[in-house]
Every structure is written in C-alpha cells, then in structure tokens.
Amino acid sequence: MRFTLTALTGCMAVGLTSLLQLASAAQIPFSINSYEEYPEPLQPGKLATSHSSKWTLPRDSNNSAVVFDKHSLALAGGQQRLFVFAAEFHPWRLPVPSLWRDVLQKIRAAGFNTVSIYTHWGLIQPTSNADSIDLTGINDLDYFLTMAKQVGLFVIVRPGPYINAETTVGGMAPWTVNIDAVLRTNDTAWQAAWKPYINAISRMVVKHQVVYDS
C-alpha cells in the first residue's frame, strides 16, 4: 500500500507540473529551432497535414495508423499529431483490478493522455511450460487495456522480457536462471524461453492497437 500511495502522489504532482508547463508552452513557439517553420505552437490534436507531408512508418510495418516525423508521432496516417504525455503505472503492483480504474481516472484528470506499463513475465509464466501462462487476475491485460480506452488513455505496453523495475531477476521468469543459455542475448535457447510469453502478450495487445483504414 505504501508504494501505491507514493506512486499516486508522484503521479498527481508530475501531472500538475506538466499542466503548468503546457500552459506556459502555449505562449511560446514549439521550439526555438523551428520558430520560422512553426509560427504557432503545435498542440495535441492539431491536424498534422498542415505542417508535414513526409511521414515515416514504424520499422517492419505497413500500417499507417501510427506514423512519425522529426517533431512527433501522428495518428491516422498523419492526420492528427500526438504528443505523448505519459504517466507510469504497473497494474500488478496494485493487485486489486477493481481499483485500476480509479488510478487511470486520476492519471487522465492530471492531464496525461497516455499511461505506460510493464508486464511481468515472472508473474505471468511461473514455469517453463507455456501452458502456465496466465493473463487473468492481476495479469489481466485485456481488462486493463479495455479500461484505459474507456477512460480515454493511450497505453504504451512494455513487456520486456527484462524490465528491471526493481523486480527480482528484472521481471524475468525465475526458472530462466536454470536454463542452458546466456540470458539477455541472441542465444537461441534464451529466445525459445521468452517467445511464448511475448507471443501471448502480442496476441492480447493487437486486439487493442490503434488501426487506420486509409
């Protein structure tokens, strides 16, 4: 409980600071170097096509739902700029899923448009058997992503497999210390260990990804 309250307090403090910074930024150019190119400051939600027509797709992707240029991310093939203001929240550190909505609502009310999360391999896959992967309860990613959308937040999902986050073995499944592999390398045995977990997370996330039909 102590860590939860500390996280919430910090979130609110950062949120208020961000709002003050945004209010100040509204009176000045987007950046000193781009003053002539952008005579008015860019704001979240402003149409991107009025400023740039050269957008880059994410690597190995043909989906233009999320693109970027040297200034920011943009949605819908570049039709709307997105400046990411993200708070950090680790759902498994608040092991009562019914309380997650309250935290997300506070994050939204503090002025953030995004929440960044880790998923914890060690909690999700307790044994080397892929059948032990459990995305329910405190690991219910589908529930969390659905709730974030309802609250009005984008989500940055960071599954690791190594997350650090002051967790034992950096969030990796503890049984990996016993496999015959060099961990956190391109060792094929190491890759075989984490792929079932990453695949399970990916299948869940893809259902909630931003999509765009041009």
Tab-separated table of C-alpha atoms in Angstrom:
chain	number	residue	atom	x	y	z
A	1	MET	CA	0.000	0.000	0.000
A	2	ARG	CA	2.842	2.373	0.765
A	3	PHE	CA	4.250	2.056	-2.748
A	4	THR	CA	0.806	2.509	-4.300
A	5	LEU	CA	0.138	5.739	-2.424
A	6	THR	CA	3.611	7.035	-3.227
A	7	ALA	CA	3.095	6.289	-6.911
A	8	LEU	CA	-0.270	8.054	-6.957
A	9	THR	CA	1.071	11.091	-5.150
A	10	GLY	CA	4.003	11.330	-7.523
A	11	CYS	CA	1.695	10.922	-10.490
A	12	MET	CA	-0.508	13.795	-9.374
A	13	ALA	CA	2.471	16.044	-8.660
A	14	VAL	CA	4.016	15.382	-12.059
A	15	GLY	CA	0.613	15.897	-13.664
A	16	LEU	CA	0.160	19.333	-12.118
A	17	THR	CA	3.687	20.297	-13.139
A	18	SER	CA	3.022	19.139	-16.695
A	19	LEU	CA	-0.174	21.179	-16.871
A	20	LEU	CA	1.674	24.300	-15.752
A	21	GLN	CA	4.377	23.667	-18.334
A	22	LEU	CA	1.760	23.185	-21.045
A	23	ALA	CA	0.076	26.435	-20.090
A	24	SER	CA	3.391	28.254	-20.406
A	25	ALA	CA	4.278	26.495	-23.640
A	26	ALA	CA	1.049	27.702	-25.221
A	27	GLN	CA	2.537	31.204	-25.255
A	28	ILE	CA	5.815	30.294	-26.979
A	29	PRO	CA	6.870	28.527	-30.204
A	30	PHE	CA	7.101	24.747	-30.299
A	31	SER	CA	10.888	25.007	-30.211
A	32	ILE	CA	13.484	27.680	-30.830
A	33	ASN	CA	14.894	25.894	-33.865
A	34	SER	CA	11.508	25.506	-35.529
A	35	TYR	CA	10.149	29.002	-34.886
A	36	GLU	CA	10.061	30.033	-38.540
A	37	GLU	CA	8.681	26.704	-39.670
A	38	TYR	CA	6.017	26.714	-36.954
A	39	PRO	CA	4.858	30.285	-36.307
A	40	GLU	CA	2.260	28.887	-33.892
A	41	PRO	CA	2.926	26.265	-31.213
A	42	LEU	CA	1.736	22.771	-32.057
A	43	GLN	CA	-0.871	21.425	-29.683
A	44	PRO	CA	-2.042	17.841	-29.138
A	45	GLY	CA	-4.790	17.080	-31.608
A	46	LYS	CA	-3.849	19.692	-34.204
A	47	LEU	CA	-4.065	18.454	-37.787
A	48	ALA	CA	-0.632	17.309	-38.838
A	49	THR	CA	-1.180	17.646	-42.581
A	50	SER	CA	-0.982	21.420	-42.301
A	51	HIS	CA	2.705	21.152	-41.394
A	52	SER	CA	4.200	17.985	-42.832
A	53	SER	CA	3.590	15.509	-45.624
A	54	LYS	CA	6.643	13.304	-45.052
A	55	TRP	CA	5.774	10.650	-42.528
A	56	THR	CA	7.786	7.596	-41.536
A	57	LEU	CA	6.176	4.250	-40.802
A	58	PRO	CA	7.372	2.183	-37.840
A	59	ARG	CA	10.002	-0.356	-38.851
A	60	ASP	CA	8.642	-3.541	-40.463
A	61	SER	CA	5.132	-2.086	-40.600
A	62	ASN	CA	2.764	-1.295	-43.457
A	63	ASN	CA	0.102	0.127	-41.147
A	64	SER	CA	-0.092	3.921	-41.209
A	65	ALA	CA	-2.247	4.104	-38.064
A	66	VAL	CA	0.756	5.497	-36.169
A	67	VAL	CA	3.466	7.375	-38.065
A	68	PHE	CA	6.096	9.922	-37.102
A	69	ASP	CA	8.319	12.704	-38.357
A	70	LYS	CA	11.118	14.686	-36.695
A	71	HIS	CA	8.618	16.514	-34.491
A	72	SER	CA	6.172	13.960	-33.117
A	73	LEU	CA	4.050	10.875	-33.545
A	74	ALA	CA	0.839	11.201	-35.537
A	75	LEU	CA	-2.326	9.145	-35.901
A	76	ALA	CA	-4.473	8.167	-38.876
A	77	GLY	CA	-1.743	8.349	-41.479
A	78	GLY	CA	-0.583	11.748	-40.249
A	79	GLN	CA	-3.949	13.460	-39.934
A	80	GLN	CA	-3.587	14.187	-36.226
A	81	ARG	CA	-0.419	14.888	-34.267
A	82	LEU	CA	0.032	13.129	-30.957
A	83	PHE	CA	2.330	14.489	-28.279
A	84	VAL	CA	2.669	11.736	-25.710
A	85	PHE	CA	2.339	12.822	-22.073
A	86	ALA	CA	2.628	9.525	-20.224
A	87	ALA	CA	2.311	8.547	-16.584
A	88	GLU	CA	3.780	5.276	-15.309
A	89	PHE	CA	1.633	2.595	-13.687
A	90	HIS	CA	2.352	-1.092	-13.066
A	91	PRO	CA	-1.025	-2.838	-12.638
A	92	TRP	CA	0.437	-5.904	-10.912
A	93	ARG	CA	1.733	-3.648	-8.125
A	94	LEU	CA	-1.880	-2.863	-7.264
A	95	PRO	CA	-3.181	-6.458	-7.095
A	96	VAL	CA	-6.858	-5.489	-6.951
A	97	PRO	CA	-8.003	-4.998	-10.567
A	98	SER	CA	-11.206	-3.276	-9.455
A	99	LEU	CA	-9.039	-0.374	-8.223
A	100	TRP	CA	-7.232	0.167	-11.524
A	101	ARG	CA	-9.960	2.383	-12.963
A	102	ASP	CA	-9.580	4.856	-10.105
A	103	VAL	CA	-5.845	5.162	-10.800
A	104	LEU	CA	-6.415	5.595	-14.539
A	105	GLN	CA	-9.049	8.263	-13.937
A	106	LYS	CA	-6.612	10.163	-11.716
A	107	ILE	CA	-3.944	9.932	-14.414
A	108	ARG	CA	-6.383	11.289	-17.004
A	109	ALA	CA	-7.559	14.054	-14.662
A	110	ALA	CA	-3.937	15.072	-14.047
A	111	GLY	CA	-3.578	15.976	-17.722
A	112	PHE	CA	-1.910	12.889	-19.165
A	113	ASN	CA	-3.086	11.326	-22.428
A	114	THR	CA	-1.104	8.079	-22.096
A	115	VAL	CA	-0.162	5.510	-19.473
A	116	SER	CA	2.991	3.410	-19.772
A	117	ILE	CA	3.016	-0.070	-18.249
A	118	TYR	CA	5.274	-3.065	-17.785
A	119	THR	CA	4.029	-6.625	-17.975
A	120	HIS	CA	5.805	-9.032	-15.620
A	121	TRP	CA	6.984	-12.272	-17.211
A	122	GLY	CA	7.798	-13.839	-13.843
A	123	LEU	CA	4.204	-13.418	-12.666
A	124	ILE	CA	2.598	-14.370	-15.967
A	125	GLN	CA	4.563	-17.574	-16.683
A	126	PRO	CA	5.583	-19.258	-13.409
A	127	THR	CA	7.020	-22.393	-15.079
A	128	SER	CA	8.840	-23.196	-18.307
A	129	ASN	CA	5.669	-24.834	-19.618
A	130	ALA	CA	3.954	-22.397	-21.997
A	131	ASP	CA	0.606	-23.690	-20.729
A	132	SER	CA	1.327	-21.995	-17.396
A	133	ILE	CA	0.966	-18.532	-18.978
A	134	ASP	CA	-1.850	-16.798	-17.121
A	135	LEU	CA	-3.292	-13.469	-18.259
A	136	THR	CA	-6.055	-13.291	-15.675
A	137	GLY	CA	-6.391	-11.593	-12.296
A	138	ILE	CA	-3.561	-9.125	-11.677
A	139	ASN	CA	-2.168	-10.059	-15.117
A	140	ASP	CA	-5.422	-9.351	-16.978
A	141	LEU	CA	-4.020	-7.205	-19.760
A	142	ASP	CA	-7.219	-7.338	-21.806
A	143	TYR	CA	-9.188	-5.911	-18.885
A	144	PHE	CA	-6.626	-3.169	-18.293
A	145	LEU	CA	-6.422	-2.095	-21.950
A	146	THR	CA	-10.206	-2.040	-22.262
A	147	MET	CA	-10.466	0.111	-19.147
A	148	ALA	CA	-7.765	2.521	-20.351
A	149	LYS	CA	-9.660	3.034	-23.597
A	150	GLN	CA	-12.870	3.738	-21.684
A	151	VAL	CA	-11.069	6.327	-19.551
A	152	GLY	CA	-9.534	7.951	-22.644
A	153	LEU	CA	-5.876	6.957	-22.375
A	154	PHE	CA	-3.441	5.534	-24.878
A	155	VAL	CA	-1.248	2.742	-23.482
A	156	ILE	CA	2.436	2.035	-24.084
A	157	VAL	CA	2.955	-1.659	-23.312
A	158	ARG	CA	6.497	-2.709	-22.399
A	159	PRO	CA	6.695	-6.488	-21.958
A	160	GLY	CA	10.450	-6.878	-21.571
A	161	PRO	CA	11.182	-9.753	-21.214
A	162	TYR	CA	13.695	-7.936	-18.976
A	163	ILE	CA	12.017	-4.921	-17.356
A	164	ASN	CA	14.271	-4.140	-14.358
A	165	ALA	CA	11.627	-2.094	-12.451
A	166	GLU	CA	13.300	-3.002	-9.138
A	167	THR	CA	11.948	-6.546	-9.504
A	168	THR	CA	13.600	-9.888	-8.771
A	169	VAL	CA	15.616	-11.070	-11.791
A	170	GLY	CA	14.469	-7.902	-13.545
A	171	GLY	CA	10.990	-9.313	-14.035
A	172	MET	CA	12.246	-12.334	-15.953
A	173	ALA	CA	10.743	-15.703	-15.104
A	174	PRO	CA	12.896	-17.075	-12.229
A	175	TRP	CA	13.166	-20.503	-13.859
A	176	THR	CA	15.246	-18.980	-16.674
A	177	VAL	CA	18.319	-18.892	-14.413
A	178	ASN	CA	18.397	-22.694	-14.704
A	179	ILE	CA	18.245	-22.995	-18.492
A	180	ASP	CA	21.364	-23.741	-20.520
A	181	ALA	CA	21.620	-20.351	-22.213
A	182	VAL	CA	23.282	-16.966	-21.960
A	183	LEU	CA	20.423	-14.779	-20.777
A	184	ARG	CA	19.532	-11.478	-22.462
A	185	THR	CA	21.468	-12.309	-25.631
A	186	ASN	CA	20.650	-13.731	-29.064
A	187	ASP	CA	21.197	-17.236	-27.694
A	188	THR	CA	18.585	-19.449	-29.369
A	189	ALA	CA	17.747	-21.229	-26.101
A	190	TRP	CA	17.099	-17.878	-24.429
A	191	GLN	CA	14.869	-16.761	-27.306
A	192	ALA	CA	12.947	-20.023	-27.144
A	193	ALA	CA	12.324	-19.357	-23.448
A	194	TRP	CA	10.742	-15.914	-23.820
A	195	LYS	CA	8.904	-16.282	-27.138
A	196	PRO	CA	5.757	-17.999	-25.747
A	197	TYR	CA	5.358	-15.166	-23.230
A	198	ILE	CA	5.947	-12.386	-25.773
A	199	ASN	CA	3.612	-14.079	-28.259
A	200	ALA	CA	0.865	-14.267	-25.629
A	201	ILE	CA	1.258	-10.570	-24.807
A	202	SER	CA	1.308	-9.656	-28.506
A	203	ARG	CA	-1.904	-11.560	-29.220
A	204	MET	CA	-3.614	-9.645	-26.436
A	205	VAL	CA	-2.237	-6.225	-27.380
A	206	VAL	CA	-3.035	-6.498	-31.084
A	207	LYS	CA	-6.762	-6.552	-30.295
A	208	HIS	CA	-6.444	-3.073	-28.805
A	209	GLN	CA	-3.976	-1.444	-31.189
A	210	VAL	CA	-4.794	1.795	-32.970
A	211	VAL	CA	-5.864	0.939	-36.524
A	212	TYR	CA	-6.433	3.093	-39.572
A	213	ASP	CA	-8.067	2.215	-42.885
A	214	SER	CA	-6.840	4.776	-45.394
